Short mmCIF file of C-alpha atoms and ligand atoms in Angstrom, two decimals:
data_model
loop_
_atom_site.label_atom_id
_atom_site.label_comp_id
_atom_site.label_asym_id
_atom_site.label_seq_id
_atom_site.Cartn_x
_atom_site.Cartn_y
_atom_site.Cartn_z
CA MET C 1033 18.74 16.96 15.25
CA ASN C 1034 14.67 15.97 15.79
CA ILE C 1035 13.31 13.01 13.58
CA ALA C 1036 9.84 11.65 12.65
CA VAL C 1037 9.37 8.62 11.51
CA LEU C 1038 6.08 8.18 9.53
CA VAL C 1039 5.13 4.30 9.57
CA SER C 1040 2.35 1.81 8.47
CA GLY C 1041 3.56 -1.74 9.28
CA ARG C 1042 6.14 -3.65 10.75
CA GLY C 1043 8.69 -1.19 11.41
CA SER C 1044 12.15 -3.02 11.07
CA ASN C 1045 13.29 -0.04 9.06
CA LEU C 1046 12.48 2.08 12.71
CA GLN C 1047 13.54 -0.48 14.55
CA ALA C 1048 17.18 0.01 12.69
CA MET C 1049 17.10 3.48 13.35
CA ILE C 1050 15.99 2.85 16.85
CA ASP C 1051 19.68 0.38 17.51
CA SER C 1052 21.17 2.87 16.00
CA ILE C 1053 20.87 5.76 18.18
CA GLU C 1054 20.67 3.21 20.95
CA ASN C 1055 24.13 2.17 20.15
CA GLY C 1056 25.49 5.25 19.65
CA TYR C 1057 25.68 5.21 15.91
CA LEU C 1058 23.32 8.10 14.93
CA LYS C 1059 23.36 11.35 17.30
CA ALA C 1060 20.09 12.18 16.78
CA ARG C 1061 16.47 12.00 18.51
CA ILE C 1062 13.42 10.15 17.47
CA SER C 1063 11.00 12.67 18.51
CA VAL C 1064 7.40 10.83 17.38
CA VAL C 1065 6.40 7.94 15.17
CA ILE C 1066 3.58 8.72 13.42
CA SER C 1067 1.41 6.06 11.67
CA ASP C 1068 -1.77 6.09 9.44
CA ILE C 1069 -2.95 2.44 10.39
CA GLU C 1070 -3.93 2.04 13.73
CA ASN C 1071 -2.59 -1.09 14.48
CA ALA C 1072 0.54 -0.95 13.22
CA TYR C 1073 3.39 -3.25 15.29
CA ALA C 1074 5.99 -0.18 14.37
CA LEU C 1075 3.65 2.16 16.84
CA LEU C 1076 4.39 -0.81 19.67
CA ARG C 1077 7.99 -0.79 19.04
CA ALA C 1078 8.37 2.96 19.45
CA LYS C 1079 6.49 3.09 22.74
CA LYS C 1080 8.58 0.26 23.90
CA HIS C 1081 11.43 2.98 23.59
CA GLY C 1082 9.49 5.47 25.00
CA ILE C 1083 9.08 7.27 22.01
CA GLU C 1084 5.63 9.08 21.30
CA ALA C 1085 3.67 7.03 18.76
CA VAL C 1086 0.76 8.94 17.50
CA PHE C 1087 -2.12 7.47 14.66
CA VAL C 1088 -3.73 10.01 12.50
CA ASP C 1089 -6.79 8.24 10.82
CA PRO C 1090 -7.08 8.99 7.33
CA GLU C 1091 -10.41 8.27 7.61
CA LYS C 1092 -10.94 11.35 9.96
CA TYR C 1093 -10.04 14.00 6.80
CA SER C 1094 -12.10 14.82 3.74
CA SER C 1095 -8.40 15.28 1.57
CA LYS C 1096 -5.07 14.49 1.58
CA GLU C 1097 -4.37 18.23 2.31
CA PHE C 1098 -6.41 18.21 4.97
CA TYR C 1099 -4.91 14.58 6.25
CA GLU C 1100 -0.86 15.95 5.80
CA LYS C 1101 -2.23 19.27 7.75
CA GLN C 1102 -2.82 17.18 11.03
CA VAL C 1103 0.11 15.49 10.49
CA LEU C 1104 2.15 18.79 9.92
CA ALA C 1105 0.68 19.98 13.73
CA VAL C 1106 2.03 16.88 14.95
CA LEU C 1107 5.04 17.11 13.52
CA LYS C 1108 5.70 20.84 14.66
CA LYS C 1109 4.66 20.05 18.29
CA HIS C 1110 7.12 17.28 18.57
CA ASN C 1111 10.01 19.41 16.44
CA ALA C 1112 10.73 17.22 14.04
CA GLU C 1113 13.67 18.75 11.53
CA LEU C 1114 13.78 15.58 9.46
CA ILE C 1115 11.05 13.23 8.12
CA LEU C 1116 11.90 9.07 7.26
CA LEU C 1117 9.24 7.14 5.71
CA ALA C 1118 9.80 3.50 6.51
CA GLY C 1119 7.33 1.83 5.17
CA TYR C 1120 4.87 4.45 4.95
CA MET C 1121 2.06 3.46 2.39
CA LYS C 1122 0.74 6.73 1.42
CA ILE C 1123 2.17 8.98 -1.29
CA LEU C 1124 3.47 12.21 -0.07
CA GLY C 1125 0.78 15.46 -0.95
CA LYS C 1126 2.26 19.22 -1.46
CA THR C 1127 1.57 19.84 2.26
CA LEU C 1128 4.11 17.81 3.74
CA LEU C 1129 6.50 18.21 0.63
CA LEU C 1130 6.62 21.96 0.93
CA ALA C 1131 6.62 21.78 4.36
CA TYR C 1132 9.77 19.58 4.93
CA LYS C 1133 11.65 19.97 1.50
CA ASP C 1134 14.76 18.57 1.02
CA ARG C 1135 14.17 16.99 4.81
CA ILE C 1136 12.13 13.73 3.89
CA LEU C 1137 14.22 10.74 3.36
CA ASN C 1138 12.67 7.03 2.03
CA ILE C 1139 14.08 3.56 1.88
CA HIS C 1140 13.13 1.90 -1.40
CA PRO C 1141 13.38 -2.18 -1.59
CA ALA C 1142 14.98 -2.07 -5.16
CA LEU C 1143 17.91 -0.05 -6.97
CA LEU C 1144 16.02 2.70 -8.38
CA PRO C 1145 15.30 3.77 -10.95
CA ALA C 1146 14.38 0.47 -11.54
CA PHE C 1147 11.26 -1.05 -9.96
CA SER C 1148 9.76 2.00 -8.47
CA GLY C 1149 6.28 1.23 -6.58
CA LEU C 1150 4.71 -1.29 -4.93
CA HIS C 1151 6.65 -4.88 -4.08
CA ALA C 1152 9.43 -4.06 -6.17
CA GLN C 1153 11.62 -6.99 -4.59
CA LYS C 1154 8.74 -9.48 -6.12
CA GLN C 1155 9.07 -7.29 -9.45
CA ALA C 1156 13.25 -7.58 -9.79
CA PHE C 1157 12.78 -11.04 -8.89
CA GLU C 1158 10.06 -12.00 -11.43
CA HIS C 1159 12.47 -9.72 -14.41
CA GLY C 1160 15.29 -12.00 -13.57
CA VAL C 1161 17.88 -9.60 -12.02
CA LYS C 1162 20.67 -11.19 -11.35
CA VAL C 1163 21.50 -8.12 -8.48
CA ALA C 1164 19.33 -6.65 -6.60
CA GLY C 1165 19.31 -4.22 -3.63
CA CYS C 1166 18.10 -0.74 -1.51
CA THR C 1167 18.24 2.67 -2.30
CA VAL C 1168 18.07 5.40 0.08
CA HIS C 1169 16.85 8.94 -1.81
CA PHE C 1170 15.35 12.11 -1.13
CA VAL C 1171 11.55 12.35 -1.06
CA ASP C 1172 10.20 15.05 -3.84
CA GLU C 1173 6.80 14.83 -5.56
CA THR C 1174 8.17 11.96 -8.28
CA LEU C 1175 7.21 8.35 -7.09
CA ASP C 1176 10.41 6.73 -5.77
CA GLY C 1177 12.37 9.09 -8.02
CA GLY C 1178 14.06 11.65 -5.90
CA ALA C 1179 17.60 12.23 -5.68
CA ILE C 1180 19.88 9.06 -4.45
CA ILE C 1181 21.78 9.14 -1.62
CA LEU C 1182 22.78 5.54 -0.95
CA GLN C 1183 22.43 2.17 -2.64
CA ARG C 1184 23.42 -1.08 -2.24
CA CYS C 1185 23.21 -4.16 -3.73
CA VAL C 1186 22.65 -8.10 -3.00
CA GLU C 1187 23.35 -10.89 -5.58
CA VAL C 1188 20.07 -12.62 -6.46
CA LYS C 1189 20.75 -16.59 -5.72
CA GLU C 1190 19.65 -20.13 -8.00
CA ASP C 1191 17.21 -20.98 -5.29
CA ASP C 1192 16.06 -17.30 -4.38
CA THR C 1193 12.57 -17.24 -4.14
CA ASP C 1194 10.76 -13.49 -3.81
CA GLU C 1195 11.17 -13.99 0.05
CA THR C 1196 14.39 -14.99 0.46
CA LEU C 1197 15.78 -12.45 -1.97
CA ALA C 1198 13.28 -9.82 0.01
CA ASP C 1199 15.05 -10.72 3.46
CA ARG C 1200 18.23 -10.30 1.71
CA ILE C 1201 17.75 -6.72 0.67
CA LEU C 1202 16.08 -6.02 4.15
CA GLU C 1203 19.43 -6.73 5.76
CA GLN C 1204 20.82 -4.14 3.66
CA GLU C 1205 17.92 -1.48 4.37
CA HIS C 1206 18.88 -2.20 7.99
CA LYS C 1207 22.49 -0.68 7.08
CA ILE C 1208 22.11 1.97 4.67
CA TYR C 1209 19.14 3.86 6.11
CA PRO C 1210 21.16 4.78 9.47
CA GLU C 1211 24.00 5.39 7.36
CA ALA C 1212 22.41 7.80 5.11
CA VAL C 1213 20.62 9.70 8.33
CA LYS C 1214 24.08 9.79 9.94
CA LEU C 1215 24.94 11.34 6.44
CA PHE C 1216 22.02 14.01 6.76
CA VAL C 1217 22.41 14.68 10.53
CA GLU C 1218 25.79 15.40 9.98
CA ASN C 1219 25.47 18.26 7.52
CA ARG C 1220 27.19 15.79 4.80
CA LEU C 1221 24.89 16.04 1.88
CA ARG C 1222 24.51 18.13 -0.93
CA ILE C 1223 21.92 18.05 -3.47
CA GLU C 1224 23.01 19.03 -7.15
CA GLY C 1225 20.22 18.50 -9.14
CA ARG C 1226 19.84 14.68 -10.01
CA LYS C 1227 23.10 14.02 -7.89
CA VAL C 1228 23.50 14.18 -4.15
CA LYS C 1229 27.53 14.78 -2.86
CA ILE C 1230 28.38 13.38 -0.26
CA LEU C 1231 31.30 15.23 1.63
CA ARG C 1232 33.87 13.86 3.57
CA SER C 1233 33.75 13.98 7.50
C1 GRF Y 2714 10.58 -2.17 3.39
O1 GRF Y 2714 10.82 -3.40 2.28
C2 GRF Y 2714 11.07 -0.94 2.92
O2 GRF Y 2714 11.69 -0.58 1.98
C3 GRF Y 2714 9.73 -0.47 2.25
O3 GRF Y 2714 8.62 -0.70 2.64
C4 GRF Y 2714 9.31 -2.13 3.82
C5 GRF Y 2714 8.75 -1.73 5.08
O4 GRF Y 2714 9.27 -2.19 6.11
N1 GRF Y 2714 9.64 1.44 1.90
P1 GRF Y 2714 9.48 -2.05 7.50
O5 GRF Y 2714 8.05 -1.55 8.01
O6 GRF Y 2714 10.52 -1.02 7.43
O7 GRF Y 2714 9.65 -3.17 8.33
#
């Protein structure tokens, strides 16, 4: 399966995916990495591994629709069958959502539906939760509201700061995102309303 990864930043989740492919855990191929930020470190990570890395400049397009049409052209050119959002900071519009319905996944650093949106780890920390975690979900037109595939929780410790908590969550992100992608690639996910059924291998 050809996977496209959309990024905006450091790309540690992209790296986890690359590593999972290179060590044989994930039988798939990343055919392209696309960024809306020119100097995103994630683009360098892709290049280091011989993966096509493309910057699509949002400033060149007058609307989200035109921007996404360009992204779509890049996706088609690289025969992408699945899109992974990995720290991609743009909210998807109809163009991509319709073209890749039920074929877009995202990783979110909180136990959804709690703490959607930006700085989720900080939101959770400041709320005083005793367990935090991360979620892999399908992407739909809602903000972080699509059907949930996998979640993992981590303990919040007495001496945590929002940063130490974010690091503990990130470690788990790097595990569950490849796990969820593996389930997708193996065609073991069935969306039933709000629920995602996981078929046995
Ligand atoms: C991660 O915390 C992810 O959950 C969120 O954005 C961050 C991206 O980090 N969606 P990275 O670029 O993968 O290192």
